[in-house]
Amino acid sequence: MCGIIGYSGSSEEVVDILLEGLSKLEYRGYDSAGVAFIDKKKNKIQIEKKEGKLNNLVMHLEDKKIKSSIGIGHTRWATHGVPTDKNSHPHYSEKRDVALVHNGIVENYAELKKDLLAKGINFNSDTDSEVVAQLFSVVYNGDLLESLDKVLKEVRGTYALAIIHEDFPDKMLCAKKHSPLIIGIGEDQNFVASDVSAILKYTRDVIFLEDGDRAIVEKNSVKIYNSKNKEVKREMKKVEWNYEQASKGGYEHFMIKEIEEQPEIVQKTLDIYTNEEKDIKFDEQLEGINFHNINKIYIVACGTAYYTGLQGQYFLKEVLGIDIFTDIASEFRYNEPIIDDKTLAIFVSQSGETLDTLLSLKYAKEKGAKTLAISNVLGSTISRIADNCIYTLAGPEISVASTKAYSSQVLVLYLLTLYIASKLGKINEAKYIKYIEDIELLKNNMEEIISNKNNIHEVAKKIKNTRNGFYLGRGIDEKVAREGSLKMKEINYIHTEALPAGELKHGSIALIEEGVLVVAISTIPSMAEKILSNIKEVKARGAYVVGLATKDMNIETVGDEVIEISETGELLTPLLAVIALQYLAYYTSVEKGLDVDKPRNLAKSVTVE
Ligand code: AGP
């Protein structure tokens, strides 16, 4: 899941434009970065690339005086070939007549490479992507589109490609299959990019390419062709987000900026999706779904989005009293779920591009399910392929560790639950109003945690040297524990495991010894005593316990550290607990001096299986 960008325009500072865009795409992968452009003087393709974070490339290019008006750029998340200069993108063809950047996986690259090697082609890297550059050069017949078509007929897998050829110093080629790719329409300049954040500085007018599309992009023209090479029109959309939103806004890290945007997002979600009468306005988004004909609901997603699904499952079960199934998208289709036209399958994805979730959506659709996407990115593939879509209103989420997307997804699932319940007449007026009012409470209580963040910072200072730990909870708190544990793992590289507190004594308690961290979550009054005794069990074996609880849970009697949160209604208190856990992970990472926004080995949107 790399980030790619391309530019064709009147500016001669193409490298600056590409580097600016790559800085906005770096959350997609930061194993290496590179640019290719056609040098105006020499009229030859030149590639400059460096292993490691984008800054290595910026430093490498610092003193180079480059004039060019066409170029492509790439930031890499390595799949084939370890992160080195030679495996960095862009890739040349052997004749250096073609340069290419690729996001995705060429599944049959070994066979294609074997054929090309047999034709005497010498390769420069171990990557799958270089095969496409070499193949393009071999089949090239002077017609860009025809040559691309020949290449794409041979290539199996997923791709977003941007290609330049020395014969066409004003044309850029691109193609899309499964991996995201957009075209940005500017004045006297046009762009291709993996997502809008890379080009927001220059335009908010974008075209979302469909699978199979290819395009020729020049500074004043964009021609799009479908998989049969027939010219097609694609709708241009204006993106709401602006450049500032996709910038740090004075914060040290995107993660803390995004954590502290959550109260505002709660208010925005309320303002946009409810009216004065407290009705939930999902009619347009859910058009065509008759909930009386639905007898089974599935929620499918990956990572943090899956954990929001677990909260959604809890809401739907509690309020509707029907069976709700959740599944991890990379397992879903292989678990052969029983799906039919009475099934509503909900796919949660911040990026809307996660391949496992996308393929699960296609699978459920083929099985006849009604499909609903909950996504944060306008025009993302998942939001376009699903029958219905409810957008979360979190704005661009740049930090790899998802925070504000989590709460905005949970909130949409919460509203969806209340919407379905009122459609089915399964909730009385008083209860409905209370649940809506709890959202207003949530906003205030989130602000309270934000104002107490220094207390959590102090706890983080004490646990920063932990090597491993457990996150414990009961009922819905156990689902919260999973998200808390994921955040701690992602940005601190501390191995933590989330467990139902009652399960510990059936084995994992053997790992408890002096200094092992235990984060215990207790927000459900009926479970308070049970979780207290579980905490005593681990304390007795030397664990260092951080208790996260609402008032009157008595956790201060057993915890080494206590993080208190305010009661926020029956269903939403767990969501509040997550904000505190986001801060705990964030401050621990800051104390460890780690790269909070770009943790090792991760990328923001996983567009490979
Ligand atoms: C969360 O912090 C991670 N970035 C990751 O688990 C993420 O939630 C997962 O990859 C799903 O991404 P999506 O919501 O964009 O589909």
Coordinates of C-alpha atoms and ligand atoms in Angstrom, one line a residue:
M1 CA 0.0 0.0 0.0
C2 CA 2.2 2.7 -1.4
G3 CA 1.4 6.3 -2.3
I4 CA 1.7 7.4 -5.9
I5 CA 1.5 10.9 -7.4
G6 CA 1.9 12.3 -10.9
Y7 CA 1.9 15.8 -12.4
S8 CA 1.7 17.3 -15.9
G9 CA 1.4 21.1 -16.0
S10 CA 2.9 24.5 -16.7
S11 CA 5.1 24.7 -13.6
E12 CA 8.7 23.7 -14.1
E13 CA 9.1 22.9 -10.4
V14 CA 7.6 19.4 -10.8
V15 CA 10.0 17.9 -8.1
D16 CA 8.7 20.3 -5.4
I17 CA 5.1 19.5 -6.3
L18 CA 5.8 15.8 -6.2
L19 CA 7.6 16.0 -2.9
E20 CA 4.8 18.1 -1.4
G21 CA 2.3 15.4 -2.5
L22 CA 4.5 12.6 -1.2
S23 CA 4.7 14.3 2.2
K24 CA 0.9 13.9 2.3
L25 CA 1.0 10.3 1.2
E26 CA 3.8 9.1 3.4
Y27 CA 1.3 7.5 5.8
R28 CA 0.7 5.0 3.1
G29 CA 4.2 3.6 3.4
Y30 CA 7.7 4.9 4.2
D31 CA 10.2 2.2 3.3
S32 CA 11.6 4.4 0.4
A33 CA 10.6 7.3 -1.8
G34 CA 11.5 8.4 -5.3
V35 CA 10.6 10.7 -8.3
A36 CA 11.0 10.4 -12.0
F37 CA 10.7 13.4 -14.5
I38 CA 11.6 14.3 -18.0
D39 CA 14.5 16.8 -17.7
K40 CA 13.6 19.7 -19.9
K41 CA 17.2 20.3 -21.2
K42 CA 18.2 16.7 -21.9
N43 CA 14.6 15.5 -22.8
K44 CA 15.5 12.3 -21.0
I45 CA 13.8 10.5 -18.1
Q46 CA 15.7 11.0 -14.8
I47 CA 15.0 9.0 -11.7
E48 CA 16.1 10.0 -8.1
K49 CA 15.2 7.6 -5.3
K50 CA 16.3 6.9 -1.8
E51 CA 15.6 4.1 0.8
G52 CA 13.9 5.1 4.0
K53 CA 11.7 8.1 5.0
L54 CA 10.8 10.8 2.5
N55 CA 13.3 13.2 4.2
N56 CA 16.2 11.1 2.8
L57 CA 15.0 11.9 -0.7
V58 CA 14.4 15.5 0.1
M59 CA 18.0 15.9 1.4
H60 CA 19.3 14.0 -1.6
L61 CA 17.5 16.4 -4.0
E62 CA 18.3 19.6 -2.0
D63 CA 21.1 20.9 -4.3
K64 CA 19.9 19.5 -7.6
K65 CA 18.6 22.2 -9.9
I66 CA 15.8 20.4 -11.8
K67 CA 13.5 21.9 -14.4
S68 CA 10.7 19.8 -15.6
S69 CA 6.9 20.0 -16.1
I70 CA 6.1 16.3 -16.0
G71 CA 6.8 13.7 -13.3
I72 CA 5.7 10.8 -11.1
G73 CA 6.5 10.1 -7.5
H74 CA 6.2 7.2 -5.1
T75 CA 6.4 6.4 -1.4
R76 CA 6.8 2.7 -0.7
W77 CA 5.4 0.0 1.6
A78 CA 7.6 -3.0 0.7
T79 CA 5.9 -6.2 -0.4
H80 CA 8.4 -7.7 -2.9
G81 CA 12.1 -6.8 -2.4
V82 CA 13.5 -5.4 0.9
P83 CA 13.7 -1.6 1.3
T84 CA 16.8 -0.5 -0.5
D85 CA 17.7 2.2 -3.1
K86 CA 17.5 -0.2 -6.0
N87 CA 14.1 -1.7 -4.9
S88 CA 12.7 1.8 -4.5
H89 CA 10.3 3.2 -7.1
P90 CA 10.2 4.7 -9.7
H91 CA 11.6 1.9 -11.9
Y92 CA 13.2 2.3 -15.3
S93 CA 13.0 -0.1 -18.2
E94 CA 16.4 -1.3 -19.3
K95 CA 16.4 1.1 -22.2
R96 CA 15.4 3.9 -19.8
D97 CA 12.6 5.0 -22.2
V98 CA 10.0 4.3 -19.6
A99 CA 9.6 5.1 -15.9
L100 CA 6.9 3.8 -13.7
V101 CA 5.4 3.9 -10.2
H102 CA 3.1 1.1 -8.9
N103 CA 0.8 0.6 -5.9
G104 CA -0.3 -3.0 -5.6
I105 CA 1.0 -6.5 -6.3
V106 CA 1.8 -8.2 -9.6
E107 CA 0.8 -11.7 -8.7
N108 CA 2.3 -13.3 -11.9
Y109 CA 5.5 -11.3 -11.9
A110 CA 7.8 -14.3 -11.6
E111 CA 6.5 -15.8 -14.8
L112 CA 6.6 -12.5 -16.6
K113 CA 10.1 -11.9 -15.4
K114 CA 11.2 -15.3 -16.5
D115 CA 10.0 -14.6 -20.1
L116 CA 11.7 -11.2 -20.1
L117 CA 14.9 -12.6 -18.8
A118 CA 14.7 -15.2 -21.6
K119 CA 14.4 -12.2 -24.0
G120 CA 17.7 -10.9 -22.6
I121 CA 16.2 -8.1 -20.4
N122 CA 18.4 -7.2 -17.4
F123 CA 16.7 -6.4 -14.2
N124 CA 17.8 -3.8 -11.7
S125 CA 15.7 -4.7 -8.7
D126 CA 13.9 -7.6 -6.9
T127 CA 10.5 -6.0 -7.2
D128 CA 7.4 -7.2 -8.9
S129 CA 6.7 -3.6 -10.2
E130 CA 9.9 -3.4 -12.3
V131 CA 8.5 -6.2 -14.5
V132 CA 5.7 -3.9 -15.7
A133 CA 8.2 -1.2 -16.7
Q134 CA 10.3 -3.7 -18.6
L135 CA 7.3 -5.3 -20.3
F136 CA 6.0 -1.9 -21.4
S137 CA 9.3 -1.0 -23.0
V138 CA 9.4 -4.4 -24.8
V139 CA 5.8 -4.1 -26.2
Y140 CA 6.0 -0.4 -26.9
N141 CA 5.0 0.4 -30.5
G142 CA 4.9 4.2 -30.3
D143 CA 1.2 4.3 -29.2
L144 CA 1.0 4.8 -25.4
L145 CA -2.5 3.4 -25.0
E146 CA -2.1 0.4 -27.2
S147 CA 1.2 -0.5 -25.5
L148 CA -0.4 -0.1 -22.0
D149 CA -3.3 -2.3 -23.1
K150 CA -0.9 -5.0 -24.2
V151 CA 0.9 -4.8 -20.8
L152 CA -2.3 -4.9 -18.8
K153 CA -3.5 -8.0 -20.7
E154 CA -0.5 -9.8 -19.4
V155 CA -0.4 -8.5 -15.8
R156 CA -2.4 -10.3 -13.1
G157 CA -3.0 -8.7 -9.6
T158 CA -3.7 -5.3 -8.2
Y159 CA -2.4 -2.0 -9.4
A160 CA -2.5 1.7 -9.6
L161 CA 0.1 2.7 -12.1
A162 CA 1.6 6.0 -13.3
I163 CA 3.9 5.9 -16.3
I164 CA 6.0 8.4 -18.3
H165 CA 7.7 7.8 -21.6
E166 CA 10.6 9.8 -23.1
D167 CA 8.8 10.1 -26.4
F168 CA 5.9 12.0 -24.8
P169 CA 7.4 14.8 -22.5
D170 CA 3.8 16.1 -21.9
K171 CA 1.8 13.0 -21.4
M172 CA 1.4 10.8 -18.3
L173 CA -0.3 7.4 -18.5
C174 CA -2.1 5.8 -15.5
A175 CA -4.2 2.7 -14.9
K176 CA -6.3 1.3 -12.0
K177 CA -7.4 -2.1 -10.8
H178 CA -8.3 -2.6 -7.1
S179 CA -5.8 -0.1 -5.8
P180 CA -7.1 3.5 -5.4
L181 CA -6.3 6.2 -8.0
I182 CA -7.8 9.6 -8.6
I183 CA -7.2 12.3 -11.2
G184 CA -7.0 15.9 -9.9
I185 CA -8.2 18.6 -12.3
G186 CA -6.4 21.9 -12.0
E187 CA -5.8 25.0 -14.0
D188 CA -3.1 24.5 -16.6
Q189 CA -2.1 21.4 -14.6
N190 CA -3.5 18.0 -13.8
F191 CA -2.5 15.3 -11.3
V192 CA -2.9 11.6 -10.6
A193 CA -2.7 10.4 -6.9
S194 CA -3.5 7.6 -4.6
D195 CA -5.7 9.9 -2.6
V196 CA -6.9 13.5 -2.4
S197 CA -4.7 14.6 0.5
A198 CA -1.7 14.7 -1.9
I199 CA -3.2 17.3 -4.2
L200 CA -5.5 19.4 -1.9
K201 CA -3.0 22.2 -2.1
Y202 CA -3.7 22.7 -5.8
T203 CA -7.3 21.4 -6.4
R204 CA -10.4 19.9 -4.9
D205 CA -11.8 18.8 -8.2
V206 CA -11.2 15.1 -8.6
I207 CA -12.2 12.2 -10.7
F208 CA -12.4 8.7 -9.1
L209 CA -11.2 6.1 -11.6
E210 CA -13.1 2.8 -11.8
D211 CA -11.4 -0.6 -11.8
G212 CA -10.0 -1.3 -15.3
D213 CA -9.8 2.4 -16.2
R214 CA -6.7 3.9 -17.9
A215 CA -6.0 7.5 -18.7
I216 CA -3.8 9.8 -20.6
V217 CA -3.2 13.0 -18.6
E218 CA -1.8 16.2 -20.0
K219 CA -1.7 19.7 -18.6
N220 CA -4.9 20.7 -20.3
S221 CA -6.6 17.4 -21.1
V222 CA -7.5 14.2 -19.4
K223 CA -8.7 11.3 -21.6
I224 CA -10.1 8.2 -19.7
Y225 CA -10.6 4.8 -21.3
N226 CA -12.3 1.7 -19.9
S227 CA -10.7 -1.8 -19.8
K228 CA -11.7 -2.2 -23.5
N229 CA -9.7 0.9 -24.4
K230 CA -13.0 2.7 -25.2
E231 CA -13.0 6.4 -24.2
V232 CA -15.4 7.0 -21.3
K233 CA -16.6 10.0 -19.2
R234 CA -16.2 9.8 -15.4
E235 CA -17.9 12.3 -13.1
M236 CA -15.8 15.0 -11.5
K237 CA -16.5 15.6 -7.8
K238 CA -15.5 18.4 -5.5
V239 CA -13.9 17.2 -2.3
E240 CA -15.1 18.9 0.9
W241 CA -11.8 18.6 2.8
N242 CA -9.3 21.4 2.5
Y243 CA -5.5 21.6 2.7
E244 CA -5.4 22.8 6.3
Q245 CA -7.5 19.9 7.5
A246 CA -4.8 17.6 6.0
S247 CA -2.1 19.5 7.9
K248 CA -0.9 19.3 11.5
G249 CA -2.4 22.7 12.5
G250 CA 0.4 23.4 15.0
Y251 CA 0.2 20.0 16.8
E252 CA 3.4 18.0 17.2
H253 CA 1.8 14.9 15.7
F254 CA -1.3 14.1 13.6
M255 CA -2.3 11.5 16.2
I256 CA -2.9 14.0 19.0
K257 CA -4.5 16.5 16.7
E258 CA -6.9 13.8 15.6
I259 CA -7.6 12.6 19.1
E260 CA -8.5 16.2 20.1
E261 CA -10.8 16.7 17.1
Q262 CA -13.2 14.0 18.4
P263 CA -15.6 16.2 20.4
E264 CA -16.0 18.5 17.4
I265 CA -16.7 15.4 15.2
V266 CA -19.3 14.2 17.7
Q267 CA -21.0 17.6 17.4
K268 CA -20.7 17.6 13.5
T269 CA -22.2 14.0 13.4
L270 CA -25.1 15.1 15.5
D271 CA -25.6 18.3 13.5
I272 CA -25.5 16.5 10.1
Y273 CA -27.3 13.3 10.9
T274 CA -30.0 14.5 13.4
N275 CA -32.5 17.3 13.3
E276 CA -34.1 19.5 16.0
E277 CA -36.8 16.9 16.6
K278 CA -33.9 14.5 17.3
D279 CA -34.8 12.4 14.3
I280 CA -31.9 10.6 12.6
K281 CA -31.6 11.6 9.0
F282 CA -30.5 8.4 7.2
D283 CA -33.4 8.0 4.8
E284 CA -31.3 9.1 1.8
Q285 CA -28.2 7.0 2.8
L286 CA -30.4 3.9 3.5
E287 CA -32.8 4.2 0.6
G288 CA -33.9 0.8 -0.7
I289 CA -33.3 -1.1 2.5
N290 CA -36.5 -2.5 4.1
F291 CA -35.4 -3.4 7.6
H292 CA -38.6 -5.5 8.0
N293 CA -37.1 -7.9 5.4
I294 CA -33.7 -8.1 7.2
N295 CA -33.3 -11.1 9.5
K296 CA -29.5 -11.2 9.8
I297 CA -26.9 -8.4 10.1
Y298 CA -23.2 -8.9 9.5
I299 CA -20.5 -6.4 10.4
V300 CA -17.2 -7.0 8.6
A301 CA -13.9 -5.0 8.7
C302 CA -10.2 -5.1 9.6
G303 CA -8.1 -3.8 12.6
T304 CA -9.6 -0.8 14.4
A305 CA -12.6 -0.8 12.1
Y306 CA -13.4 -4.4 13.2
Y307 CA -13.3 -3.3 16.8
T308 CA -15.8 -0.6 16.1
G309 CA -17.9 -3.4 14.5
L310 CA -17.8 -5.1 17.9
Q311 CA -19.2 -2.0 19.5
G312 CA -21.9 -1.8 16.8
Q313 CA -22.7 -5.5 17.4
Y314 CA -23.2 -4.7 21.1
F315 CA -25.6 -1.7 20.3
L316 CA -27.6 -3.6 17.8
K317 CA -28.0 -6.6 20.0
E318 CA -28.9 -4.5 23.1
V319 CA -31.4 -2.4 21.3
L320 CA -32.8 -4.6 18.6
G321 CA -32.5 -7.9 20.3
I322 CA -31.5 -9.7 17.1
D323 CA -28.5 -11.8 16.3
I324 CA -25.6 -9.8 14.9
F325 CA -22.5 -11.4 13.4
T326 CA -19.1 -9.8 13.1
D327 CA -16.2 -11.1 11.2
I328 CA -12.6 -10.1 10.4
A329 CA -12.6 -9.3 6.6
S330 CA -9.5 -11.4 5.8
E331 CA -11.4 -14.5 7.2
F332 CA -15.0 -13.6 6.2
R333 CA -15.2 -15.2 2.8
Y334 CA -13.3 -18.3 3.8
N335 CA -15.7 -18.8 6.7
E336 CA -18.5 -19.4 4.2
P337 CA -21.0 -17.2 6.0
I338 CA -24.7 -18.0 5.4
I339 CA -25.9 -15.0 3.5
D340 CA -29.0 -14.3 1.4
D341 CA -31.2 -11.4 0.3
K342 CA -32.5 -11.1 3.9
T343 CA -29.0 -10.3 5.1
L344 CA -27.7 -6.8 5.7
A345 CA -23.9 -6.8 5.4
I346 CA -22.2 -3.7 6.8
F347 CA -18.5 -3.0 5.8
V348 CA -16.7 -0.5 8.0
S349 CA -13.5 1.1 6.6
Q350 CA -11.9 4.5 7.3
S351 CA -10.0 4.5 4.0
G352 CA -12.7 2.7 2.0
E353 CA -9.8 0.9 0.2
T354 CA -8.8 -1.9 2.5
L355 CA -8.6 -4.8 0.1
D356 CA -9.8 -7.6 2.4
T357 CA -12.9 -5.5 3.3
L358 CA -13.4 -4.7 -0.4
L359 CA -13.3 -8.3 -1.5
S360 CA -15.6 -9.3 1.4
L361 CA -18.1 -6.7 0.2
K362 CA -18.0 -8.1 -3.4
Y363 CA -18.4 -11.6 -2.0
A364 CA -21.5 -10.6 0.1
K365 CA -23.0 -8.8 -2.9
E366 CA -22.6 -11.9 -5.1
K367 CA -24.4 -13.8 -2.4
G368 CA -27.4 -11.4 -2.6
A369 CA -26.9 -9.5 0.6
K370 CA -27.9 -5.9 1.0
T371 CA -24.5 -4.1 1.4
L372 CA -23.9 -1.0 3.5
A373 CA -20.5 0.8 3.6
I374 CA -19.5 3.0 6.6
S375 CA -16.5 4.9 5.2
N376 CA -14.7 8.1 5.9
V377 CA -13.4 8.9 2.4
L378 CA -15.7 10.4 -0.3
G379 CA -15.7 8.3 -3.4
S380 CA -13.6 5.5 -2.0
T381 CA -14.0 2.2 -3.7
I382 CA -15.9 0.5 -0.9
S383 CA -18.3 3.4 -0.6
R384 CA -19.0 3.3 -4.4
I385 CA -19.4 -0.5 -4.7
A386 CA -21.7 -1.0 -1.7
D387 CA -25.5 -0.6 -2.3
N388 CA -25.6 2.1 0.4
C389 CA -23.1 4.2 2.2
I390 CA -23.1 6.3 5.3
Y391 CA -20.0 8.6 5.5
T392 CA -18.4 9.2 8.8
L393 CA -17.5 12.9 9.2
A394 CA -14.0 12.6 10.7
G395 CA -12.2 14.5 8.0
P396 CA -8.8 13.3 6.7
E397 CA -7.2 10.9 9.2
I398 CA -3.4 11.0 8.5
S399 CA -1.9 9.3 11.5
V400 CA -1.5 5.5 10.8
A401 CA -3.0 4.7 14.2
S402 CA -6.7 5.3 13.8
T403 CA -8.4 7.4 16.5
K404 CA -11.1 9.8 15.4
A405 CA -12.2 7.4 12.7
Y406 CA -12.9 4.8 15.5
S407 CA -15.2 7.2 17.4
S408 CA -17.0 8.5 14.3
Q409 CA -17.6 4.9 13.1
V410 CA -18.9 3.9 16.5
L411 CA -21.2 6.9 16.5
V412 CA -22.6 6.1 13.1
L413 CA -23.2 2.5 14.2
Y414 CA -24.9 3.9 17.3
L415 CA -27.2 6.2 15.2
L416 CA -27.8 3.4 12.7
T417 CA -29.0 1.2 15.6
L418 CA -31.5 3.8 16.8
Y419 CA -32.6 4.5 13.3
I420 CA -33.4 0.8 12.6
A421 CA -35.0 0.4 16.1
S422 CA -37.3 3.4 15.4
K423 CA -38.1 2.0 11.9
L424 CA -39.0 -1.3 13.4
G425 CA -40.9 0.2 16.3
K426 CA -38.5 -1.6 18.7
I427 CA -37.7 1.4 21.0
N428 CA -39.9 3.7 23.0
E429 CA -39.8 7.5 22.8
A430 CA -38.2 8.1 26.2
K431 CA -35.4 5.5 25.7
Y432 CA -34.7 6.9 22.2
I433 CA -34.4 10.5 23.4
K434 CA -32.1 9.4 26.3
Y435 CA -29.8 7.6 23.9
I436 CA -29.6 10.7 21.7
E437 CA -29.0 12.9 24.7
D438 CA -26.1 10.6 25.7
I439 CA -24.3 11.7 22.5
E440 CA -24.3 15.3 23.8
L441 CA -23.0 14.0 27.1
L442 CA -20.3 12.1 25.2
K443 CA -19.0 15.3 23.6
N444 CA -18.7 17.1 27.0
N445 CA -17.0 14.1 28.6
M446 CA -14.6 13.8 25.8
E447 CA -13.6 17.4 26.4
E448 CA -13.2 16.5 30.1
I449 CA -10.6 13.7 29.2
I450 CA -8.8 16.1 26.9
S451 CA -8.5 18.6 29.7
N452 CA -7.2 15.9 32.0
K453 CA -4.7 14.5 29.5
N454 CA -1.7 15.4 31.6
N455 CA -2.7 12.8 34.2
I456 CA -2.7 10.2 31.5
H457 CA 0.7 11.5 30.4
E458 CA 2.1 10.9 33.9
V459 CA 0.9 7.3 33.8
A460 CA 2.6 6.9 30.4
K461 CA 5.9 8.0 31.9
K462 CA 5.6 5.2 34.4
I463 CA 4.8 2.4 31.9
K464 CA 7.0 3.4 29.0
N465 CA 9.6 0.7 29.7
T466 CA 7.1 -2.1 29.8
R467 CA 8.0 -5.0 27.5
N468 CA 4.6 -6.8 27.5
G469 CA 1.2 -6.5 29.0
F470 CA -2.5 -7.3 29.1
Y471 CA -5.7 -5.3 28.5
L472 CA -8.6 -6.7 30.5
G473 CA -12.3 -6.0 30.5
R474 CA -15.7 -7.7 30.7
G475 CA -18.6 -7.5 28.4
I476 CA -18.3 -4.4 26.1
D477 CA -15.2 -3.3 28.1
E478 CA -13.4 -6.3 26.7
K479 CA -14.1 -5.0 23.1
V480 CA -12.7 -1.6 24.3
A481 CA -9.6 -3.5 25.7
R482 CA -8.9 -4.9 22.2
E483 CA -8.7 -1.4 20.6
G484 CA -6.6 -0.1 23.5
S485 CA -4.2 -3.0 23.1
L486 CA -4.0 -2.5 19.4
K487 CA -3.0 1.2 19.8
M488 CA -0.3 0.3 22.4
K489 CA 1.1 -2.4 20.0
E490 CA 0.9 -0.2 16.9
I491 CA 2.8 2.8 18.0
N492 CA 4.9 1.5 20.9
Y493 CA 5.9 -2.0 19.7
I494 CA 4.9 -3.3 23.2
H495 CA 3.4 -6.8 23.0
T496 CA 0.0 -6.5 24.7
E497 CA -2.9 -8.9 24.6
A498 CA -6.5 -8.1 25.2
L499 CA -8.5 -10.7 27.1
P500 CA -11.9 -11.1 28.7
A501 CA -10.8 -10.7 32.3
G502 CA -12.5 -13.9 33.4
E503 CA -10.4 -15.9 30.8
L504 CA -7.0 -14.9 32.3
K505 CA -7.0 -17.7 34.9
H506 CA -7.5 -20.3 32.3
G507 CA -3.8 -20.0 31.1
S508 CA -2.6 -16.5 30.3
I509 CA -2.1 -15.6 34.0
A510 CA 1.0 -17.8 33.8
L511 CA 2.6 -14.8 32.1
I512 CA 1.9 -12.4 35.0
E513 CA 5.1 -11.6 37.0
E514 CA 6.7 -8.6 38.6
G515 CA 6.3 -5.5 36.4
V516 CA 4.0 -6.9 33.7
L517 CA 1.5 -4.2 32.7
V518 CA -2.2 -4.8 33.1
V519 CA -4.6 -2.2 31.9
A520 CA -8.0 -3.0 33.4
I521 CA -11.2 -1.3 32.1
S522 CA -14.3 -1.2 34.2
T523 CA -17.3 0.9 33.2
I524 CA -20.2 -1.5 33.7
P525 CA -21.6 -1.4 37.3
S526 CA -22.9 -5.0 37.2
M527 CA -19.4 -6.2 36.4
A528 CA -17.5 -4.0 38.8
E529 CA -16.9 -6.6 41.6
K530 CA -15.9 -9.3 39.1
I531 CA -13.3 -7.2 37.5
L532 CA -12.0 -6.1 40.9
S533 CA -11.3 -9.7 41.9
N534 CA -9.6 -10.3 38.5
I535 CA -7.3 -7.3 39.2
K536 CA -6.5 -8.7 42.7
E537 CA -5.5 -12.0 41.0
V538 CA -2.9 -10.3 38.8
K539 CA -1.8 -7.9 41.5
A540 CA -1.0 -10.9 43.7
R541 CA 1.5 -12.0 41.1
G542 CA 3.3 -8.6 40.7
A543 CA 1.4 -7.0 37.9
Y544 CA 1.5 -3.2 37.5
V545 CA -2.1 -2.2 37.2
V546 CA -3.5 0.8 35.4
G547 CA -7.2 1.0 36.1
L548 CA -9.5 2.8 33.7
A549 CA -13.0 3.3 35.2
T550 CA -16.0 5.4 35.9
K551 CA -16.6 6.6 39.4
D552 CA -17.7 4.2 42.2
M553 CA -16.0 1.2 40.5
N554 CA -13.5 1.2 43.5
I555 CA -10.7 0.4 41.1
E556 CA -8.5 2.9 43.1
T557 CA -8.5 0.3 45.8
V558 CA -6.5 -2.2 43.7
G559 CA -4.9 -0.1 40.9
D560 CA -1.4 1.3 40.9
E561 CA -2.6 4.0 38.6
V562 CA -6.2 5.1 38.0
I563 CA -7.6 7.0 35.0
E564 CA -11.2 8.1 35.8
I565 CA -13.8 8.8 33.1
S566 CA -17.3 10.1 33.5
E567 CA -20.4 8.0 33.1
T568 CA -21.8 8.6 29.6
G569 CA -24.9 6.6 29.4
E570 CA -25.4 2.8 29.2
L571 CA -24.0 2.3 25.7
L572 CA -21.5 5.2 25.1
T573 CA -19.2 5.0 28.2
P574 CA -17.0 2.3 26.6
L575 CA -16.4 4.7 23.6
L576 CA -15.2 7.3 26.1
A577 CA -12.8 4.8 27.6
V578 CA -11.2 4.4 24.2
I579 CA -10.2 8.1 24.1
A580 CA -8.3 7.7 27.4
L581 CA -6.6 4.5 25.9
Q582 CA -5.6 6.5 22.7
Y583 CA -3.9 9.1 25.0
L584 CA -2.1 6.4 27.0
A585 CA -0.7 4.8 23.8
Y586 CA 0.1 8.3 22.4
Y587 CA 2.0 9.6 25.4
T588 CA 3.9 6.3 25.9
S589 CA 5.1 6.6 22.3
V590 CA 6.1 10.2 22.8
E591 CA 8.0 9.2 26.0
K592 CA 9.8 6.5 24.0
G593 CA 10.7 9.0 21.3
L594 CA 9.1 6.9 18.6
D595 CA 7.7 8.1 15.3
V596 CA 4.1 8.3 16.5
D597 CA 2.4 9.0 13.2
K598 CA 4.5 6.6 11.1
P599 CA 5.1 3.5 13.2
R600 CA 7.4 0.8 11.7
N601 CA 6.1 -1.8 9.3
L602 CA 2.6 -0.2 9.1
A603 CA 0.7 1.7 6.6
K604 CA -2.6 3.6 6.8
S605 CA -4.6 1.7 4.2
V606 CA -3.9 -1.9 3.4
T607 CA -4.5 -2.4 -0.3
V608 CA -3.0 -5.8 -0.6
E609 CA -4.4 -9.2 0.7
Ligands
AGP1 C1 -5.6 1.1 13.0 O1 -5.0 2.0 13.8 C2 -4.8 0.6 11.9 N1 -4.4 1.7 11.1 C3 -5.5 -0.5 11.1 O2 -5.8 -1.5 12.0 C4 -6.8 -0.1 10.4 O3 -7.8 0.1 11.3 C5 -7.2 -1.2 9.4 O4 -6.1 -1.4 8.5 C6 -8.5 -0.9 8.7 O5 -8.3 0.2 7.9 P1 -9.6 0.9 7.2 O6 -10.5 1.3 8.3 O7 -9.1 2.0 6.4 O8 -10.3 -0.2 6.4

